[in-house]
Short mmCIF file of C-alpha atoms and ligand atoms in Angstrom, two decimals:
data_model
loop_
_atom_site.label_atom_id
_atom_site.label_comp_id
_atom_site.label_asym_id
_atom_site.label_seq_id
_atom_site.Cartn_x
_atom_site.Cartn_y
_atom_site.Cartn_z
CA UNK A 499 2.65 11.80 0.14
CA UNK A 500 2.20 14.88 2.09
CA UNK A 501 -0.89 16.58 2.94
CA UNK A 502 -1.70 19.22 0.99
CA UNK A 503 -1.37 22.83 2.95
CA UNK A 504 -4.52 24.38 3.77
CA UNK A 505 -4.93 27.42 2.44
CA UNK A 506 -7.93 30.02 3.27
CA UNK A 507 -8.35 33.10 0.50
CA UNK A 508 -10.54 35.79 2.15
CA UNK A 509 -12.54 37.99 -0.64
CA UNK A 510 -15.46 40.59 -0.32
CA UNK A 511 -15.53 43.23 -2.89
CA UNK A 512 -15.13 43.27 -6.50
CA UNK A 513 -11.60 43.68 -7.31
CA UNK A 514 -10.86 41.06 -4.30
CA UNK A 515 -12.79 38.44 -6.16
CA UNK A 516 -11.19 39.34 -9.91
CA UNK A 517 -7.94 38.76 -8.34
CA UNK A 518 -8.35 35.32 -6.17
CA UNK A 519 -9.01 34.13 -9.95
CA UNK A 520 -5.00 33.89 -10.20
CA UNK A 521 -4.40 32.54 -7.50
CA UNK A 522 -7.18 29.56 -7.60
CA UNK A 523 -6.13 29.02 -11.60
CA UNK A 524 -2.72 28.46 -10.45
CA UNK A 525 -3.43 26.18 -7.52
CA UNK A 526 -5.66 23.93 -9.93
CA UNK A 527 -3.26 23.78 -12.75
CA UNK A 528 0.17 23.27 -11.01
CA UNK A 529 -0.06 22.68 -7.14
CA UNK A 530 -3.65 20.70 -6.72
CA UNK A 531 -1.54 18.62 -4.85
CA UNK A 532 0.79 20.62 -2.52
CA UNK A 533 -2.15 23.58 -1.40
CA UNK A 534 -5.93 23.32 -0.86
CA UNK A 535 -7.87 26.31 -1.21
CA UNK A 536 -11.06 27.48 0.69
CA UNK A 537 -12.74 30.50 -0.43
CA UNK A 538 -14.30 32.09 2.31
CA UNK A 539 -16.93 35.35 0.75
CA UNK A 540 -17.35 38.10 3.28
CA UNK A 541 -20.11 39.29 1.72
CA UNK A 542 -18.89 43.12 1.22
CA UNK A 543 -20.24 43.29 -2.22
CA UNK A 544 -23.29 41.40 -2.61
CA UNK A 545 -24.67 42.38 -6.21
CA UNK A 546 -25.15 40.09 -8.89
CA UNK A 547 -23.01 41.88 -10.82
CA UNK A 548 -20.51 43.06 -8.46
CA UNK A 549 -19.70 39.81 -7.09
CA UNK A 550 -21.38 36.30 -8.57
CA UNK A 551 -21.07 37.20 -11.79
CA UNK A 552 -17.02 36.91 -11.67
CA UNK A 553 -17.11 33.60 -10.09
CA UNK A 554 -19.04 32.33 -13.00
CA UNK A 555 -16.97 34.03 -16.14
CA UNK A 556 -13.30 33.57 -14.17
CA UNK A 557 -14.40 30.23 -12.93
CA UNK A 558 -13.76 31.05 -9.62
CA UNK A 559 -14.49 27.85 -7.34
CA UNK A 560 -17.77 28.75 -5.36
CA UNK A 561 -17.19 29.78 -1.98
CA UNK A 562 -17.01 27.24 1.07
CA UNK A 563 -18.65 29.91 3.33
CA UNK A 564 -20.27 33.00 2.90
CA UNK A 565 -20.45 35.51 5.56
CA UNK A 566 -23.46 37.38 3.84
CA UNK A 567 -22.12 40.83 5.75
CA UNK A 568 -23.02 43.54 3.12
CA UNK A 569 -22.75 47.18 3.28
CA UNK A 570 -22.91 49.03 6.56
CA UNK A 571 -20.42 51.66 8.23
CA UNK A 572 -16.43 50.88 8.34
CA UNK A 573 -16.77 49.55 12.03
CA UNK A 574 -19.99 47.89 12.30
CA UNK A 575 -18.92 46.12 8.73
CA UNK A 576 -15.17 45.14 9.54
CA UNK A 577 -16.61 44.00 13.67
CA UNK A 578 -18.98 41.87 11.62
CA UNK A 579 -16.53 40.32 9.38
CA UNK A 580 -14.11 39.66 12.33
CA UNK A 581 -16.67 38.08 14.16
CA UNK A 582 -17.61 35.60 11.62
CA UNK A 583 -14.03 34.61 10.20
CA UNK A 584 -12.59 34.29 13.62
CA UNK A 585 -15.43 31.09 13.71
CA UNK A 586 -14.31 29.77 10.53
CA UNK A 587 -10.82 29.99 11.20
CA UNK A 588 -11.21 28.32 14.52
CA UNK A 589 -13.10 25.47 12.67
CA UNK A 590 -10.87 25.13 9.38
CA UNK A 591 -7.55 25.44 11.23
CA UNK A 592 -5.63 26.70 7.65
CA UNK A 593 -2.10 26.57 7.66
CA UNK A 594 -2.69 30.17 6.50
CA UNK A 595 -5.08 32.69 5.14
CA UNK A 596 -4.70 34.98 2.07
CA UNK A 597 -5.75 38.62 1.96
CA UNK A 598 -5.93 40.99 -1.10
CA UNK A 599 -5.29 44.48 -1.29
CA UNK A 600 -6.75 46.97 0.62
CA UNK A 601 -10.78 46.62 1.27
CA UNK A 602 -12.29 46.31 5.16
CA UNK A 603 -12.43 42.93 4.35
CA UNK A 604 -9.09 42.56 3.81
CA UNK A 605 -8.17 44.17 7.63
CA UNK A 606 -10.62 41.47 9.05
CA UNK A 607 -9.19 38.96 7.67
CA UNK A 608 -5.40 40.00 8.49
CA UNK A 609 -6.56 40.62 12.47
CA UNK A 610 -9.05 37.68 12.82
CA UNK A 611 -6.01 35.61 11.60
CA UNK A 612 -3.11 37.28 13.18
CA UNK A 613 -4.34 36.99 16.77
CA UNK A 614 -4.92 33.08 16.19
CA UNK A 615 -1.22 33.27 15.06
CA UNK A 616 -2.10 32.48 12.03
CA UNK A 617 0.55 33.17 9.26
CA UNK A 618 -1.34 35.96 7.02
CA UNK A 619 -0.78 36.05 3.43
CA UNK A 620 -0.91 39.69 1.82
CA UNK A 621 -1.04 39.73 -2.23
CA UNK A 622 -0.65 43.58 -3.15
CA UNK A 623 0.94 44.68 -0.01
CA UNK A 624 3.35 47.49 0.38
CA UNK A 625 1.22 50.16 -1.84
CA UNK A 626 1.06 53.64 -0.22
CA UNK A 627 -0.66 56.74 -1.21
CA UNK A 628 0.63 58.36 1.94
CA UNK A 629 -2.83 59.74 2.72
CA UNK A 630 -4.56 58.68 5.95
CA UNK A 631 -8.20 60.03 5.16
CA UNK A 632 -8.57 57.07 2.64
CA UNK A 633 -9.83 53.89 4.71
CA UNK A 634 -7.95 51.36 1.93
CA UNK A 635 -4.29 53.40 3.72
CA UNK A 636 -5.17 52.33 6.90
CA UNK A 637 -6.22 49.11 6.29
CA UNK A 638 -2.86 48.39 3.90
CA UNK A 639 -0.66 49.72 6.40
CA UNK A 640 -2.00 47.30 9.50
CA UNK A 641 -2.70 44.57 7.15
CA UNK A 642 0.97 44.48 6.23
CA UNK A 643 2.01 45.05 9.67
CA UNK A 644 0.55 41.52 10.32
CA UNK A 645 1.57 39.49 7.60
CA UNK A 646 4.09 37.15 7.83
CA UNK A 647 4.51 37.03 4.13
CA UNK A 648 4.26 40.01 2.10
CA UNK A 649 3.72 40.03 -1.79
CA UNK A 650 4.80 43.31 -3.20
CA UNK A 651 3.38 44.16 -6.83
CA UNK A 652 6.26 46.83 -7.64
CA UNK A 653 9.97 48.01 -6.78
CA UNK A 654 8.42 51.31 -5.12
CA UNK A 655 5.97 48.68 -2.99
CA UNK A 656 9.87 47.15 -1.87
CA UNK A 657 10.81 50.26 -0.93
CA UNK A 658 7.92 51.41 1.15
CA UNK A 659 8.33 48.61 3.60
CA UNK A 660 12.00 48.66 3.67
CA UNK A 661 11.31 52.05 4.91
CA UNK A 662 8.54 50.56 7.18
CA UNK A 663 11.23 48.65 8.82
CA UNK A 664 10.71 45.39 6.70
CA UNK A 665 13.98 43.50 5.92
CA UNK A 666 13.54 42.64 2.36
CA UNK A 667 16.48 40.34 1.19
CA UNK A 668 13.30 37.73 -0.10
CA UNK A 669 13.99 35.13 2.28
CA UNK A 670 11.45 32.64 3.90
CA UNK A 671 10.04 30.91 5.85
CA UNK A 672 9.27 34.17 7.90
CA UNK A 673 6.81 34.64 10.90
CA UNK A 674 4.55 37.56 12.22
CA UNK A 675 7.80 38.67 14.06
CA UNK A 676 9.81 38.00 11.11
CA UNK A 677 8.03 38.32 8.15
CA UNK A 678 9.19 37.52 4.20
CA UNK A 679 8.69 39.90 2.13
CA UNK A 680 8.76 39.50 -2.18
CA UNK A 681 8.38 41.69 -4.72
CA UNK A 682 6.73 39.27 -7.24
CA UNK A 683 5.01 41.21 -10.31
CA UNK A 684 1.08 42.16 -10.17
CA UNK A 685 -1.54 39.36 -9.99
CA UNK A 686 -3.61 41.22 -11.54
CA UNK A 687 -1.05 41.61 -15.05
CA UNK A 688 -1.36 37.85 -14.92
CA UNK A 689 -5.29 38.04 -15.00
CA UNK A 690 -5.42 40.72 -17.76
CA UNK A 691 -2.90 38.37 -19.93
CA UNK A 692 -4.99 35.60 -19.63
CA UNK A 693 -8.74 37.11 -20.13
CA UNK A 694 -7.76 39.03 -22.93
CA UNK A 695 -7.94 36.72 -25.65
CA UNK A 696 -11.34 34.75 -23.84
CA UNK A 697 -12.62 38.66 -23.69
CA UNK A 698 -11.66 38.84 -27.84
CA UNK A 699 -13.74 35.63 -28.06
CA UNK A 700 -16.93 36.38 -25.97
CA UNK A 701 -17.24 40.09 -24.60
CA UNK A 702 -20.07 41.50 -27.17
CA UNK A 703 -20.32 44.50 -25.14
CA UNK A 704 -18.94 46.84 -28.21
CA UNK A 705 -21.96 45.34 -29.92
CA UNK A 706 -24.50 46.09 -27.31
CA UNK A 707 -23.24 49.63 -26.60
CA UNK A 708 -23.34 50.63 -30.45
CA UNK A 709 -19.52 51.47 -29.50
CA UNK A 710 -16.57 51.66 -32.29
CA UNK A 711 -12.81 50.72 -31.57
CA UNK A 712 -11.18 54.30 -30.75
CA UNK A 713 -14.20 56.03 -30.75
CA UNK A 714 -14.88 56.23 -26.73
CA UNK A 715 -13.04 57.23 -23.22
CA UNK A 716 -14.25 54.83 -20.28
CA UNK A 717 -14.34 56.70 -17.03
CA UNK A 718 -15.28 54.61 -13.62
CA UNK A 719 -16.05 56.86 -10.25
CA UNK A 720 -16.58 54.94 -7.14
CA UNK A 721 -13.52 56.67 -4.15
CA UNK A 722 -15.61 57.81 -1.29
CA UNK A 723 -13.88 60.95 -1.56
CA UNK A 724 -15.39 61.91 -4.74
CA UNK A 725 -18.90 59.99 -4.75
CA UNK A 726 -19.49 61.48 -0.98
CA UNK A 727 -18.77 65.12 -2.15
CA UNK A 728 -21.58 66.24 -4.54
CA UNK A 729 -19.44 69.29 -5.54
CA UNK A 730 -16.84 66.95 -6.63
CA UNK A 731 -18.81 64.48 -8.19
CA UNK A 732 -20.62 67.53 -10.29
CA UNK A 733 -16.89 68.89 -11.25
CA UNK A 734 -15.99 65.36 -12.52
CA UNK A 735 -19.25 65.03 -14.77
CA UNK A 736 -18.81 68.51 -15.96
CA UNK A 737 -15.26 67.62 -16.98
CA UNK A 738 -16.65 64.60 -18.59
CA UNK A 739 -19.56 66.66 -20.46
CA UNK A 740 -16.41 69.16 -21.70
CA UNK A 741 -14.63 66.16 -22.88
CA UNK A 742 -17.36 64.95 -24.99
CA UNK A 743 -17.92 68.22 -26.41
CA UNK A 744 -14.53 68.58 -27.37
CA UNK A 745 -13.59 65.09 -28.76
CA UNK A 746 -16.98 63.98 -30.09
CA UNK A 747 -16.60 60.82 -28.46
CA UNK A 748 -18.72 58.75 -26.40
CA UNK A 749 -18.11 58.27 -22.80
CA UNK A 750 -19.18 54.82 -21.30
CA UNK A 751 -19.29 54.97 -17.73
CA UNK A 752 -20.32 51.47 -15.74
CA UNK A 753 -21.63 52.82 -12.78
CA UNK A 754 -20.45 51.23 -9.24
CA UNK A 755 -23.67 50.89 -7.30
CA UNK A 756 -22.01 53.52 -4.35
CA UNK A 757 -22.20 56.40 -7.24
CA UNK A 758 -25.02 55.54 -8.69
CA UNK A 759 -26.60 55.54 -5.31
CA UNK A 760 -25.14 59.24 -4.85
CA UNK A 761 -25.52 60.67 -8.76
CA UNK A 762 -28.85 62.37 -7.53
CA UNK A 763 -26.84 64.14 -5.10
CA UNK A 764 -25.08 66.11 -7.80
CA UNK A 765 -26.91 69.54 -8.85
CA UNK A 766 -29.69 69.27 -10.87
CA UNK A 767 -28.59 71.56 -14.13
CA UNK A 768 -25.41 68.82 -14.80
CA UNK A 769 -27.23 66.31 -13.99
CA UNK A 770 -30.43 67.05 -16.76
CA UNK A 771 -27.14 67.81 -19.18
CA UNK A 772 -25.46 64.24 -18.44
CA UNK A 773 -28.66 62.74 -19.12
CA UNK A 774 -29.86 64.51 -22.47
CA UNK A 775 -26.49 63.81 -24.16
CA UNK A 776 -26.33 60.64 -25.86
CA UNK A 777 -23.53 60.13 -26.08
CA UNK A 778 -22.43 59.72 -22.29
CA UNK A 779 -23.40 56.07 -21.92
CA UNK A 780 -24.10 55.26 -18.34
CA UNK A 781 -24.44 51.15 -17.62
CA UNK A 782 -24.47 49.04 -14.46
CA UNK A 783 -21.34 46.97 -13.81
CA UNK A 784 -19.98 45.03 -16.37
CA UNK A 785 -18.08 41.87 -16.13
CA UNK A 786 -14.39 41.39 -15.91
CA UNK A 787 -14.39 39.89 -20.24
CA UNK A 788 -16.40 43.24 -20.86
CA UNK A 789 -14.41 45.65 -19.34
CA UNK A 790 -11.14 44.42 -20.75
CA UNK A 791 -13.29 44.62 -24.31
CA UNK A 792 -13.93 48.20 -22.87
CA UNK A 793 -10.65 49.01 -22.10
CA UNK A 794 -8.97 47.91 -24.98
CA UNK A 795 -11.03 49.26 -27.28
CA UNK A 796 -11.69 52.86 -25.55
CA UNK A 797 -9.06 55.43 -26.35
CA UNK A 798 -8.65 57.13 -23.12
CA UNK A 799 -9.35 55.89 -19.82
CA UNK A 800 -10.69 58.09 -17.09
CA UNK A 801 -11.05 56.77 -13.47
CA UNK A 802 -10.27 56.74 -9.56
CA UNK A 803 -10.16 52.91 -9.63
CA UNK A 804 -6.98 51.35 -8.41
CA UNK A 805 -7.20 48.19 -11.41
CA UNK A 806 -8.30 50.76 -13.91
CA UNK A 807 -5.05 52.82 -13.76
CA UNK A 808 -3.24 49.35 -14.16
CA UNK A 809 -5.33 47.83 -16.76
CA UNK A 810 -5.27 51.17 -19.02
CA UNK A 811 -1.55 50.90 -18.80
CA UNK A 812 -1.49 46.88 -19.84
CA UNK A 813 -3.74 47.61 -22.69
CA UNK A 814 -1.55 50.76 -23.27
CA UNK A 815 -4.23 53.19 -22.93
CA UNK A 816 -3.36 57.21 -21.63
CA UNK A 817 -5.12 57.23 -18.27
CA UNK A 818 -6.40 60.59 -16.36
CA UNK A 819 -6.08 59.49 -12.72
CA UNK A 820 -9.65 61.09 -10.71
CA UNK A 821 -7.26 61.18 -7.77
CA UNK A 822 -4.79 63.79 -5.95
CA UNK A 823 -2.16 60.99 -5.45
CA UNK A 824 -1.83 56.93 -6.89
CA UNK A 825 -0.33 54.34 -5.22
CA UNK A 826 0.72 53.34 -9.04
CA UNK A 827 3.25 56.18 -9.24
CA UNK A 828 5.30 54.27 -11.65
CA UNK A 829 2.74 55.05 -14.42
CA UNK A 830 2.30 58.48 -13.38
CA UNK A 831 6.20 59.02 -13.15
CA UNK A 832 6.73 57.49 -16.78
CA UNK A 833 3.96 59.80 -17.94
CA UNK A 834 1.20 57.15 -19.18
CA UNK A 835 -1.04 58.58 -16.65
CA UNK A 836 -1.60 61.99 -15.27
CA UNK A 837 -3.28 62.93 -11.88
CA UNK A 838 -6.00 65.51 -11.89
CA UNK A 839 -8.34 64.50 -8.43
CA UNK A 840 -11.76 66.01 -9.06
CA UNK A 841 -11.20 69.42 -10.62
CA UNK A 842 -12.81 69.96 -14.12
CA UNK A 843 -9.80 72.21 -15.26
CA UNK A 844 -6.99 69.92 -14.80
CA UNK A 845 -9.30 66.93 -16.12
CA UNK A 846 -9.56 68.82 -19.38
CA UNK A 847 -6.23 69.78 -19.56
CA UNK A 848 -5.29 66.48 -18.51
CA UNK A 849 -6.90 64.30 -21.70
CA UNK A 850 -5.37 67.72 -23.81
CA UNK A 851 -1.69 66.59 -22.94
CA UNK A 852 -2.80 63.07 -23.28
CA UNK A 853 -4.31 62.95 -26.75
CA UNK A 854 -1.79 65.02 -28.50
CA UNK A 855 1.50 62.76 -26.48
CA UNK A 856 2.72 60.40 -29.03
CA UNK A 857 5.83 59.32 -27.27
CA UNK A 858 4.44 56.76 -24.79
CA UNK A 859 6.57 53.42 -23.60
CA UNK A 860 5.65 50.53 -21.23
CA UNK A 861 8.23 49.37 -19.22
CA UNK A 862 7.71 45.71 -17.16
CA UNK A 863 6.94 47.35 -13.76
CA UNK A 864 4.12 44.72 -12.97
CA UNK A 865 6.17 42.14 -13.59
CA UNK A 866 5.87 38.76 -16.31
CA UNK A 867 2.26 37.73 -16.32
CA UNK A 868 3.59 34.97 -13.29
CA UNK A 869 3.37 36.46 -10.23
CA UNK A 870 0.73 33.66 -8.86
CA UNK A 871 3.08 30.85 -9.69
CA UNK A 872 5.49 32.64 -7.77
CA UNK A 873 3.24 33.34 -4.47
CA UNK A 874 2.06 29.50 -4.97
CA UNK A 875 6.06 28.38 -4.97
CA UNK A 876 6.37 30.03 -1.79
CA UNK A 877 3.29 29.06 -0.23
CA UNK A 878 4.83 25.63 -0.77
CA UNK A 879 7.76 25.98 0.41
CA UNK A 880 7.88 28.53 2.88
CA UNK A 881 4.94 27.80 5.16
CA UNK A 882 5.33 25.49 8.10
C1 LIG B 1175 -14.94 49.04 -1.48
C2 LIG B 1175 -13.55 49.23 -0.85
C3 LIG B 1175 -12.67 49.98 -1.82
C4 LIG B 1175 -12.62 49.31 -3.18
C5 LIG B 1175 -14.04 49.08 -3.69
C6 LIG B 1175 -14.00 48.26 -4.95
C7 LIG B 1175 -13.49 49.48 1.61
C8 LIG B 1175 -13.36 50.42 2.71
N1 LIG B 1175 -13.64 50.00 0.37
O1 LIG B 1175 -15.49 50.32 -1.66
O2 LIG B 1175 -11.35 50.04 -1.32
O3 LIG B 1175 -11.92 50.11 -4.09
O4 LIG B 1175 -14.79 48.36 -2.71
O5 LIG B 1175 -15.18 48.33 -5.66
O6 LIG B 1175 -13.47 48.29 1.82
N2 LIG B 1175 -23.19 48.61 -2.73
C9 LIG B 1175 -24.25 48.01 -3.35
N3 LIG B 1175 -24.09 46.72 -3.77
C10 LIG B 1175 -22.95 46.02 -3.60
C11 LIG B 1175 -21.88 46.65 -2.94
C12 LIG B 1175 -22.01 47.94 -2.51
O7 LIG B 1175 -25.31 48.60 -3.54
O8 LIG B 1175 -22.88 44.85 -4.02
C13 LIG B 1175 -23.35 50.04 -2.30
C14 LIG B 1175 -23.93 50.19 -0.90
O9 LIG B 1175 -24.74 51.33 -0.91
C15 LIG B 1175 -22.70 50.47 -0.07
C16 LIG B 1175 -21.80 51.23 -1.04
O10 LIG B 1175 -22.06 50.65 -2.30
O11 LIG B 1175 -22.97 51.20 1.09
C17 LIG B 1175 -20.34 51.12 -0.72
O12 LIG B 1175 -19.91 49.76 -0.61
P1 LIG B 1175 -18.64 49.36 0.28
O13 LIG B 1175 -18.31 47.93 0.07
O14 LIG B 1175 -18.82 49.83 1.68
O15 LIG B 1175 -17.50 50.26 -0.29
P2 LIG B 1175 -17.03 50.51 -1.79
O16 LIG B 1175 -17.24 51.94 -2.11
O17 LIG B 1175 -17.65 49.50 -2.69
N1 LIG B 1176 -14.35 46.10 -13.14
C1 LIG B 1176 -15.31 45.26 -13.69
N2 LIG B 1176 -16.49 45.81 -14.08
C2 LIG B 1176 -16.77 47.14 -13.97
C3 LIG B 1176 -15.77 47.98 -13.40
C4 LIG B 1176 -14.57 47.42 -12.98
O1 LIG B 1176 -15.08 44.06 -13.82
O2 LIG B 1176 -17.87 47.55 -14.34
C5 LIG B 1176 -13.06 45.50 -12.71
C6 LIG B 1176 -11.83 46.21 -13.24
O3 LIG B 1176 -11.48 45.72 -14.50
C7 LIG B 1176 -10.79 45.91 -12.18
C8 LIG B 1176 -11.62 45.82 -10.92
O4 LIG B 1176 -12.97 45.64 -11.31
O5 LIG B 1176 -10.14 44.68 -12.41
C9 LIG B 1176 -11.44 47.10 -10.17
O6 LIG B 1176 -12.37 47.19 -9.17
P1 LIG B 1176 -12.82 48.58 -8.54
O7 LIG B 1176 -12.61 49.66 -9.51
O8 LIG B 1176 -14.18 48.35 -8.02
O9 LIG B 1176 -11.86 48.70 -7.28
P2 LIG B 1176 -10.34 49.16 -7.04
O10 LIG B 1176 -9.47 48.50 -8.03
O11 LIG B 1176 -10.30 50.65 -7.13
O12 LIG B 1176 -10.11 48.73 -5.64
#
């Protein structure tokens, strides 16, 4: 028999390590014999509950290596990271490495691989938001640039690197110079599928947080551009204290540790307001089970999160979009979501539209719940 193709997944922050869960499920329940997986941590996100937490519920296999890099500026953090995967790459000798999405760990990985022409594999690749000042553009667009096969969530992902130059007729076995490039559904739909019913069974967080079905919007905040703005940050919690006002609901926000770090930045008066209402919930991070119980559960969903826009439109929730532009247009464009960036007037007006729009439908754009059987398929069969 054949050896088994060495594959190395590269992960560092959060959403990274929620979505190597697909991949590694489908590698040990249909191909433990064609690929082996090594999981190598970078060591972005370092929290217990940003990061070790989801290798436990998702049973994620523990990482082989674990580059213990943490937080530090964009350069210092991403030299780091290059640094110590270029070692392990060097030593492991994979037959290719997988990247996800968009994160400074995801460009080390890419260029640490690329210039030891190795083939990199890029799950999530050809999302734009055709705005430079966010770091996740510029690492998408040179991470793709150096793939040699390219896994496209969406039809308008397709599109963005046809335009790019990318020939995508879908066919392997494809090289830096020639890469492949598939359009193969959302990993992440898969994951969402498959938790939901194990969330159902375990999550008690509805319980804990004295929450109702229906009777709460979740809102997450972590894009640099609004935590690193106080003004912004302020807007957004006045919009939220409006909202409660209005609606009577609750508002559960699990605070990412970068926001939480910066919520004392925001000016006193909202601040003392945010904390004397009751019924704006503020939590750490919650686990991947919980937050699906939290997101199917909420009635609205508020966030600048990339997997929150997505999630709120699997679990058919409205979704107000903390952003001036999504890489998700589809949901935007079929009007599940609306974008409102950080400006308490159109945030308010946004969840007005929402709650009274009755007329909502779901079209497949993420695909059928199987994109990481397909990327596994042509792992097998399309790497050298
Ligand atoms: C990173 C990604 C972003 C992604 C997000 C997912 C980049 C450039 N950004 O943003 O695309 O959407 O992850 O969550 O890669 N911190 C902790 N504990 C942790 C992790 C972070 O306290 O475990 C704090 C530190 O103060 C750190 C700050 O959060 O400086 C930001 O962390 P960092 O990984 O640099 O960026 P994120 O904002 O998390
Ligand atoms: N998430 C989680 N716990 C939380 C907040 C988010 O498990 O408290 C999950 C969420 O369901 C999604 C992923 O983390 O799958 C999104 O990560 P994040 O918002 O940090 O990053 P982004 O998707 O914007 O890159």
């Amino acid at each position: 028999m054949k050896n088994p193709k060495k594959i190395i997944t590269v992960i560092g922050a959060r959403p990274q390590i929620i979505k190597a869960s697909a991949i590694s499920r489908a590698i040990q329940t249909t191909f433990p014999e064609q690929l082996q997986e090594v999981i190598v941590h970078t060591g972005q996100h370092y929290d217990e509950n940003m990061s070790a937490l989801f290798f436990e519920e998702l049973h994620i296999p523990q990482p082989g290596y674990n580059l213990n890099i943490g937080s530090g500026l964009h350069g210092a953090q991403t030299g780091k990271m290059l640094e110590g995967l270029e070692q392990i790459f060097i030593a492991e000798r994979p037959d290719a490495v997988i990247v996800y999405g968009d994160t400074n760990s995801t460009i080390a990985g890419a260029l640490a691989a690329v210039k030891l022409h190795i083939p990199v594999v890029h799950i999530e690749a050809g999302l734009r938001s055709f705005n430079k000042s966010m770091p996740e553009e510029i690492n998408r667009i040179a991470c793709d640039h150096m793939s040699t096969l390219l896994f496209t969530p969406t039809r308008t992902g397709l599109e963005n690197l046809e335009k790019e130059g990318f020939s995508v007729e879908g066919t392997g076995p494809g090289s830096a110079d020639n890469p492949a490039v598939y359009q193969c559904g959302d990993i992440m739909y898969d994951n969402s599928l498959y938790f939901s019913t194990i969330s159902d069974e375990r999550s008690s967080v509805l319980t804990d947080l004295n929450l109702k079905p229906g009777d709460f919007v979740l809102c997450t905040i972590h894009r640099d551009a609004n935590t690193d703005h106080a003004e912004k940050l302020g807007s957004i919690f006045e919009a939220l204290l409006e909202i409660q006002q209005l609606s009577g609901k609750k508002i559960v926000l699990p605070l990412h540790p970068r926001t939480k770090g910066k919520l004392n930045e925001v000016k006193e008066e909202t601040l003392q307001r945010i904390r004397e209402n009751a019924s704006i919930v503020m939590t750490d991070p919650v686990g991947f089970l919980d937050v699906i119980a939290l997101e199917k559960n909420a009635s609205m969903i508020i966030t600048d999160s990339g997997g929150l826009q997505k999630e709120a439109y699997f679990f058919r929730k409205p979704c107000i979009i903390l952003r001036p532009q999504t890489e998700w247009v589809e949901i935007v464009e079929n009007g599940n979501a609306l974008l409102a960036d950080a400006d308490k007037t159109k945030i308010v007006a946004a969840y007005n539209r929402l709650i009274q729009k009755d007329d909502f439908t779901f079209p497949a754009f993420y695909g059928d719940g199987r994109a990481a059987f397909f990327i596994c398929e042509k792992l097998v069969n399309d790497l050298k």
